[in-house]
PDB file of C-alpha atoms in Angstrom:
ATOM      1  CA  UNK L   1      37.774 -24.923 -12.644  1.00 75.00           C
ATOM      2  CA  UNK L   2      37.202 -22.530  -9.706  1.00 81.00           C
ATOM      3  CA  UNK L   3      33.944 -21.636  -8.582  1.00 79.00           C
ATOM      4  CA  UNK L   4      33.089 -18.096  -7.822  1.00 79.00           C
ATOM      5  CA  UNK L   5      30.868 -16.946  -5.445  1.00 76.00           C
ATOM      6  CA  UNK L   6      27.525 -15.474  -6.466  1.00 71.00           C
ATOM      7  CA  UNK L   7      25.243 -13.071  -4.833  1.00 65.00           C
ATOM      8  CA  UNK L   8      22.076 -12.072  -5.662  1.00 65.00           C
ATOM      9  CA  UNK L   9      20.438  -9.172  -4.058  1.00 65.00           C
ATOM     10  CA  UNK L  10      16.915  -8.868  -4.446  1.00 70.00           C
ATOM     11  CA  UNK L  11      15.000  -5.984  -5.752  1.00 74.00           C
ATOM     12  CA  UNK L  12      13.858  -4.260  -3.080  1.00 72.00           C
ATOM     13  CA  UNK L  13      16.688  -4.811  -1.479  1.00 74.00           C
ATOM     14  CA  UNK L  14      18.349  -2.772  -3.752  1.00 76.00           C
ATOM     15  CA  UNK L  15      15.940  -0.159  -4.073  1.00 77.00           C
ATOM     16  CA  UNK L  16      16.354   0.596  -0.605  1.00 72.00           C
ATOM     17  CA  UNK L  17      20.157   0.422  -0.775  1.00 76.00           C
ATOM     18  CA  UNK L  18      19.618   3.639  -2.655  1.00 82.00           C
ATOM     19  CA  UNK L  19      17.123   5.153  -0.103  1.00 80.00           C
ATOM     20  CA  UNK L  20      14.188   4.365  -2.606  1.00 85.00           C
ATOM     21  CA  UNK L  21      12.318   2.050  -0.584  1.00 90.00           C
ATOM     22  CA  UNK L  22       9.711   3.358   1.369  1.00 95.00           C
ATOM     23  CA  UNK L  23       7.173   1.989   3.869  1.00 96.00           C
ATOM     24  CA  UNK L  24       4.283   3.029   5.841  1.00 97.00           C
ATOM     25  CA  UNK L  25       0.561   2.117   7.547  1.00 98.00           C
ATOM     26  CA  UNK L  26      -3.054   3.971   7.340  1.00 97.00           C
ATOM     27  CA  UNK L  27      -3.838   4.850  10.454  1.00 95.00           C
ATOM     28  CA  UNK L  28      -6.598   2.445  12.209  1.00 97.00           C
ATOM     29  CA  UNK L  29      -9.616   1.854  10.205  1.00 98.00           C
ATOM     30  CA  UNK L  30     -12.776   1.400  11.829  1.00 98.00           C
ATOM     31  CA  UNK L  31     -16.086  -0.207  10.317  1.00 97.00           C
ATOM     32  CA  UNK L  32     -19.393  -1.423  11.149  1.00 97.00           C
ATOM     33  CA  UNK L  33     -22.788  -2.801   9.705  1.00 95.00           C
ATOM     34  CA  UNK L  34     -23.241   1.297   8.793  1.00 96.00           C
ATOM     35  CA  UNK L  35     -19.647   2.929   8.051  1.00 97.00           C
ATOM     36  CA  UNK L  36     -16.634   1.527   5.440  1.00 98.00           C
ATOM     37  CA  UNK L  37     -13.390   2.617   5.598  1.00 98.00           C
ATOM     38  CA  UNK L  38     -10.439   3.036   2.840  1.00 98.00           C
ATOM     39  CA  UNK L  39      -6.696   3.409   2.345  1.00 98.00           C
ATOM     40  CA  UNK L  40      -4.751   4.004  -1.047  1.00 98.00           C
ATOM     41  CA  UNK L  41      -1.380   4.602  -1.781  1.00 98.00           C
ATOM     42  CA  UNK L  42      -1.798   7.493  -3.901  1.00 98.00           C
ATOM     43  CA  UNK L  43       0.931   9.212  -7.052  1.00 97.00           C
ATOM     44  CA  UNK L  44       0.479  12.662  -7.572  1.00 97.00           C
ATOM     45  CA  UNK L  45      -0.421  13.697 -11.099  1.00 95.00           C
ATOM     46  CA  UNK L  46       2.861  16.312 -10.848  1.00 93.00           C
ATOM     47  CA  UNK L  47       5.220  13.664  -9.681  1.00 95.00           C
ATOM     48  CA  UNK L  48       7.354  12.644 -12.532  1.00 93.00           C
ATOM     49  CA  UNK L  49       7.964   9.194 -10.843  1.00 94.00           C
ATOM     50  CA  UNK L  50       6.389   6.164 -10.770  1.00 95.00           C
ATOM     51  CA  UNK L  51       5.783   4.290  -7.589  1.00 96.00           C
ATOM     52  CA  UNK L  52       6.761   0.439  -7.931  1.00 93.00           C
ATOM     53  CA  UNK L  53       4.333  -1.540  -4.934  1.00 92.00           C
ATOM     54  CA  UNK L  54       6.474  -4.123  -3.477  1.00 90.00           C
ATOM     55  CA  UNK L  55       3.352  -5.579  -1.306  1.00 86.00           C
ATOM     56  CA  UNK L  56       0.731  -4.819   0.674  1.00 89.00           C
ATOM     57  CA  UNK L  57      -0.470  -5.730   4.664  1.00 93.00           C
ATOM     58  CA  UNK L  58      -3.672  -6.121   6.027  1.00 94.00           C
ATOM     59  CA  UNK L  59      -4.310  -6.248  10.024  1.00 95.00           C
ATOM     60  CA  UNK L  60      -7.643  -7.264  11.075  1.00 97.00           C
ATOM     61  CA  UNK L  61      -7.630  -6.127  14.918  1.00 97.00           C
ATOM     62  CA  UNK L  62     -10.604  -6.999  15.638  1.00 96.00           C
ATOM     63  CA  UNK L  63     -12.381 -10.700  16.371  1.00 96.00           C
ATOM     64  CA  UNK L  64     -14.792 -10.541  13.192  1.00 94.00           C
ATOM     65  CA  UNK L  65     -14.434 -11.207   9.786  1.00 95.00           C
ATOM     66  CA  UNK L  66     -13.561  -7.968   7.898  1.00 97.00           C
ATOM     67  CA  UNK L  67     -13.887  -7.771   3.807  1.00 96.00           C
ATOM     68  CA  UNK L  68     -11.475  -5.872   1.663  1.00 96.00           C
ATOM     69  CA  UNK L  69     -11.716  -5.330  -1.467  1.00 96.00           C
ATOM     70  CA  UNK L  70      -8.335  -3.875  -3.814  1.00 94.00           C
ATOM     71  CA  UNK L  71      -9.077  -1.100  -5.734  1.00 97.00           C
ATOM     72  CA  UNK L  72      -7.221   0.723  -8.572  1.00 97.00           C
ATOM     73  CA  UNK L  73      -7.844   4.044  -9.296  1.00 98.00           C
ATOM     74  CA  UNK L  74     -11.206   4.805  -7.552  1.00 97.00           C
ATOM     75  CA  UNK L  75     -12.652   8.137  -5.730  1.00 97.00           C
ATOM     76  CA  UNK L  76     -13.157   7.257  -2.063  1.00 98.00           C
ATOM     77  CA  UNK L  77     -15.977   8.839  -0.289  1.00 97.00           C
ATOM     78  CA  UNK L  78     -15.180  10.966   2.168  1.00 97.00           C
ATOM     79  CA  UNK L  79     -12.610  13.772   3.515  1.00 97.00           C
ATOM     80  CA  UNK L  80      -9.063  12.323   2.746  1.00 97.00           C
ATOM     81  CA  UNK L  81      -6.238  12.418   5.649  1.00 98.00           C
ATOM     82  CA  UNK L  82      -2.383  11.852   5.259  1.00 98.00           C
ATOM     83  CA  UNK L  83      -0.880   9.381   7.046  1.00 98.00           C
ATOM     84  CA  UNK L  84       2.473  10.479   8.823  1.00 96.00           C
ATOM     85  CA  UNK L  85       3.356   6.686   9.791  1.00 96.00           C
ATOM     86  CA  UNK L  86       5.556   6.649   6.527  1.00 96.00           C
ATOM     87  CA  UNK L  87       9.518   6.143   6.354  1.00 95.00           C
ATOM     88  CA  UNK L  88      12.261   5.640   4.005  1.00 94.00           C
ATOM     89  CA  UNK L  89      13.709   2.051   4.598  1.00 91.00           C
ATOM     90  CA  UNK L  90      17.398   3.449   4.558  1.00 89.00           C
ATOM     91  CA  UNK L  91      17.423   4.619   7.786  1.00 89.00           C
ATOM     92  CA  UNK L  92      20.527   6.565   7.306  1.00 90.00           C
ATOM     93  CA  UNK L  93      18.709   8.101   4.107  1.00 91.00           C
ATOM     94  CA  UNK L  94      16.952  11.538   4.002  1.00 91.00           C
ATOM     95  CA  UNK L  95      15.019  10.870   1.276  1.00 91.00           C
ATOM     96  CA  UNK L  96      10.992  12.053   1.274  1.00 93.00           C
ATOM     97  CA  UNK L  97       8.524   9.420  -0.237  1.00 95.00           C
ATOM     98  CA  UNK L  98       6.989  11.404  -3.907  1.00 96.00           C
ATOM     99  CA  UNK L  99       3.983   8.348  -2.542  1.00 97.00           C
ATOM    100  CA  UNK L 100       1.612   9.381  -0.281  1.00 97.00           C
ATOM    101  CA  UNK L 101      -0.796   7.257   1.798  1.00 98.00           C
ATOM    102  CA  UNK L 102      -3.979   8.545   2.191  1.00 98.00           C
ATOM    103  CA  UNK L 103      -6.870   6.972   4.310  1.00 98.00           C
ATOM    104  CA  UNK L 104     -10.816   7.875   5.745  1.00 98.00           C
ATOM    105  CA  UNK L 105     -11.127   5.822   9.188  1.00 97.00           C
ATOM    106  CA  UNK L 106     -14.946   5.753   9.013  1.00 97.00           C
ATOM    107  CA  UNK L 107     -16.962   6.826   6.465  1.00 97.00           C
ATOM    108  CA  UNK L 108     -20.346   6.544   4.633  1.00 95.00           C
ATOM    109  CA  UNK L 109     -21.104   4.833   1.241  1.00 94.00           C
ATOM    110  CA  UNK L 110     -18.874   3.623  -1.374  1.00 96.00           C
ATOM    111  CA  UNK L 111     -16.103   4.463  -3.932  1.00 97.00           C
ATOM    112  CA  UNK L 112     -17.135   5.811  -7.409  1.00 97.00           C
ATOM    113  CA  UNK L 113     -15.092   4.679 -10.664  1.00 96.00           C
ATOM    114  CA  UNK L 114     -12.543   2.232 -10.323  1.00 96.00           C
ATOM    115  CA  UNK L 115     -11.727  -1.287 -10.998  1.00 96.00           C
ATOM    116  CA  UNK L 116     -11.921  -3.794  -8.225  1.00 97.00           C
ATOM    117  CA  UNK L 117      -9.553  -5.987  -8.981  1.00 93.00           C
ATOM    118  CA  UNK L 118      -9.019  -8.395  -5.821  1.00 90.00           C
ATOM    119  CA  UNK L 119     -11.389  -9.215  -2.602  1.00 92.00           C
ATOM    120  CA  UNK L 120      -9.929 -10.505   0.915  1.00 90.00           C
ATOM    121  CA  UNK L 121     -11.529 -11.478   3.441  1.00 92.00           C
ATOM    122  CA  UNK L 122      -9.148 -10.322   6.282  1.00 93.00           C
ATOM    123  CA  UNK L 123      -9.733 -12.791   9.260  1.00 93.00           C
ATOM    124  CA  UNK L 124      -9.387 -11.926  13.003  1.00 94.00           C
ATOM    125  CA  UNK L 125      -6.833 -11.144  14.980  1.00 94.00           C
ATOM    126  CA  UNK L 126      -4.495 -11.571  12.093  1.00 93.00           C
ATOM    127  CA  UNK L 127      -2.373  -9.688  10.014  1.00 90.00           C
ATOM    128  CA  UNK L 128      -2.031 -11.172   6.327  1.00 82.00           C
ATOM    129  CA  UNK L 129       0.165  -9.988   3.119  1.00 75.00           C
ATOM    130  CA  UNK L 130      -2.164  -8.495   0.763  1.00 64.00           C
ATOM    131  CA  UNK L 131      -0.970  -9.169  -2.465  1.00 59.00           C
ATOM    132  CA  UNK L 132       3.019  -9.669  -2.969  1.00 64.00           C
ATOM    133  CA  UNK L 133       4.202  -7.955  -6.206  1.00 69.00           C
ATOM    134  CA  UNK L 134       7.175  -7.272  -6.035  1.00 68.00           C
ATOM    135  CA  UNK L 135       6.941  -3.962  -8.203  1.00 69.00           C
ATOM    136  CA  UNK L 136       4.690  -5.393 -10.871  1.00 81.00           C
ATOM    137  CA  UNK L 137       2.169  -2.999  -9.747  1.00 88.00           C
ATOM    138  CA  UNK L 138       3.314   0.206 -10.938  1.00 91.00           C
ATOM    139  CA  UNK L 139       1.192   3.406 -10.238  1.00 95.00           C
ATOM    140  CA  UNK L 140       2.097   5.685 -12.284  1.00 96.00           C
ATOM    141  CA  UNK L 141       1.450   9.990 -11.816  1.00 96.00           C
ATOM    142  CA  UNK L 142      -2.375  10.463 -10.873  1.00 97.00           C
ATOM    143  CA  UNK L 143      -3.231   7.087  -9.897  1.00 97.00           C
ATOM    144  CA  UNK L 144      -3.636   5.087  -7.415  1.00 98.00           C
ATOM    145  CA  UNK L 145      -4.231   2.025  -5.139  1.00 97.00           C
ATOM    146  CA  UNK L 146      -6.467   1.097  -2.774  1.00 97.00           C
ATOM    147  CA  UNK L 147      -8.038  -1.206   0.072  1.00 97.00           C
ATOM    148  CA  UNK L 148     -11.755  -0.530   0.618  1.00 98.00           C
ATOM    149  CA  UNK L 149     -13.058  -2.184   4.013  1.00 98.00           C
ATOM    150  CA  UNK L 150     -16.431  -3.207   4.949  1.00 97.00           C
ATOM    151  CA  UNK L 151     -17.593  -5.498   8.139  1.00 97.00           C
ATOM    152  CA  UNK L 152     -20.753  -6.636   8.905  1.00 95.00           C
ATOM    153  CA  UNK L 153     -20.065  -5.742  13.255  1.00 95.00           C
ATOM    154  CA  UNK L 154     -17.663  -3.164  14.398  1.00 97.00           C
ATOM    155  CA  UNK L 155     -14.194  -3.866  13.464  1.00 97.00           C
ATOM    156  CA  UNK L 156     -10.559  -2.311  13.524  1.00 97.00           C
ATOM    157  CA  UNK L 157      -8.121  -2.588  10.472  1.00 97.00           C
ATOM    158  CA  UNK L 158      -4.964  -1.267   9.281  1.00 97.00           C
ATOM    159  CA  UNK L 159      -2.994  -1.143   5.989  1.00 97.00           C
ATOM    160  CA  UNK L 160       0.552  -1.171   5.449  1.00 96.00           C
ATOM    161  CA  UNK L 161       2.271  -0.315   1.825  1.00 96.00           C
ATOM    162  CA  UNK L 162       5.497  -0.976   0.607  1.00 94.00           C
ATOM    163  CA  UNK L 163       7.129   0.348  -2.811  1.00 95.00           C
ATOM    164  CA  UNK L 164       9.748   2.069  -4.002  1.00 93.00           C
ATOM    165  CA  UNK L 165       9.989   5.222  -6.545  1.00 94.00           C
ATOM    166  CA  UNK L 166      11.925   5.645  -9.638  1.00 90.00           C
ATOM    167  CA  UNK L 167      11.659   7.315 -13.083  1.00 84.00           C
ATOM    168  CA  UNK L 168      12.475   4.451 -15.400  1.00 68.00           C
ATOM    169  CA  UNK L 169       9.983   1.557 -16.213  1.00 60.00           C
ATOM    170  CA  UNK L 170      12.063  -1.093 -16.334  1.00 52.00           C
TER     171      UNK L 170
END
């Protein structure tokens, strides 16, 4: 009997095979005993994709303990701003993320509505994977995602997302 080689190519390997895959950061995100600060990966309500999170990176920059805690579709206080660190993972590809990631560096009270759904405690000097999930998480048009960061002493964060977009569910 011959044997035949087999290959197996992992999701989001594929995805990005097809210029689907898309990556990006907030830009840095600085707190304090008095200000929070956010990040979401947000899906337009007009999209007419959905956007399939493949996982999600915390950097604490700073040497204290900062506390994050997931979100899924919450209001963020504050005056939103776009983050332009974001990039198709084909780098060949000309393909534009539907996705957007939004973030408020320093802000003042809390989220409204919402689920929290997961708490880290994001420790210094470190960078740690959020939550791997391989597309499970799918946010669908007008939803979103999101890290909301507190620290008792002046800190410096950052959030990276990963997904990819597609109209099926699978």
């Amino acid at each position: 009997m011959e044997l035949k080689p087999r290959v197996d190519i992992i999701n989001p390997a594929f995805q990005s095979s097809k210029g689907r895959l898309f990556a990006g950061t907030s830009g840095v995100l600085e707190t304090s005993a008095n200000k929070n600060a956010w990040a979401q990966l947000v899906n337009p309500l007009e999209s007419n994709v959905n956007l399939y999170v493949s996982f999600f990176a915390l950097t604490n920059f700073s040497t204290k303990l900062v506390k994050a805690d997931f979100v899924v579709n919450a209001d963020p206080p504050g005056i939103p701003r776009r983050s332009s660190d974001v990039s198709v993972l084909k780098l060949a590809s000309n393909h534009k993320p539907v996705g957007e990631i939004l973030f408020n560096p320093s802000v003042s009270g809390s989220f409204s509505g919402g689920r929290v759904v997961g708490t880290r405690a994001l420790s210094p000097q470190k960078t740690e994977l959020g939550f791997r999930v391989d597309g499970r998480l799918i946010i669908e048009p007008g939803t979103n995602a999101m890290f909301f960061l507190c620290s008792r002493t002046s800190a410096e964060s950052q959030i990276e997302f990963e997904w990819y977009e597609s109209k099926a569910i699978f």
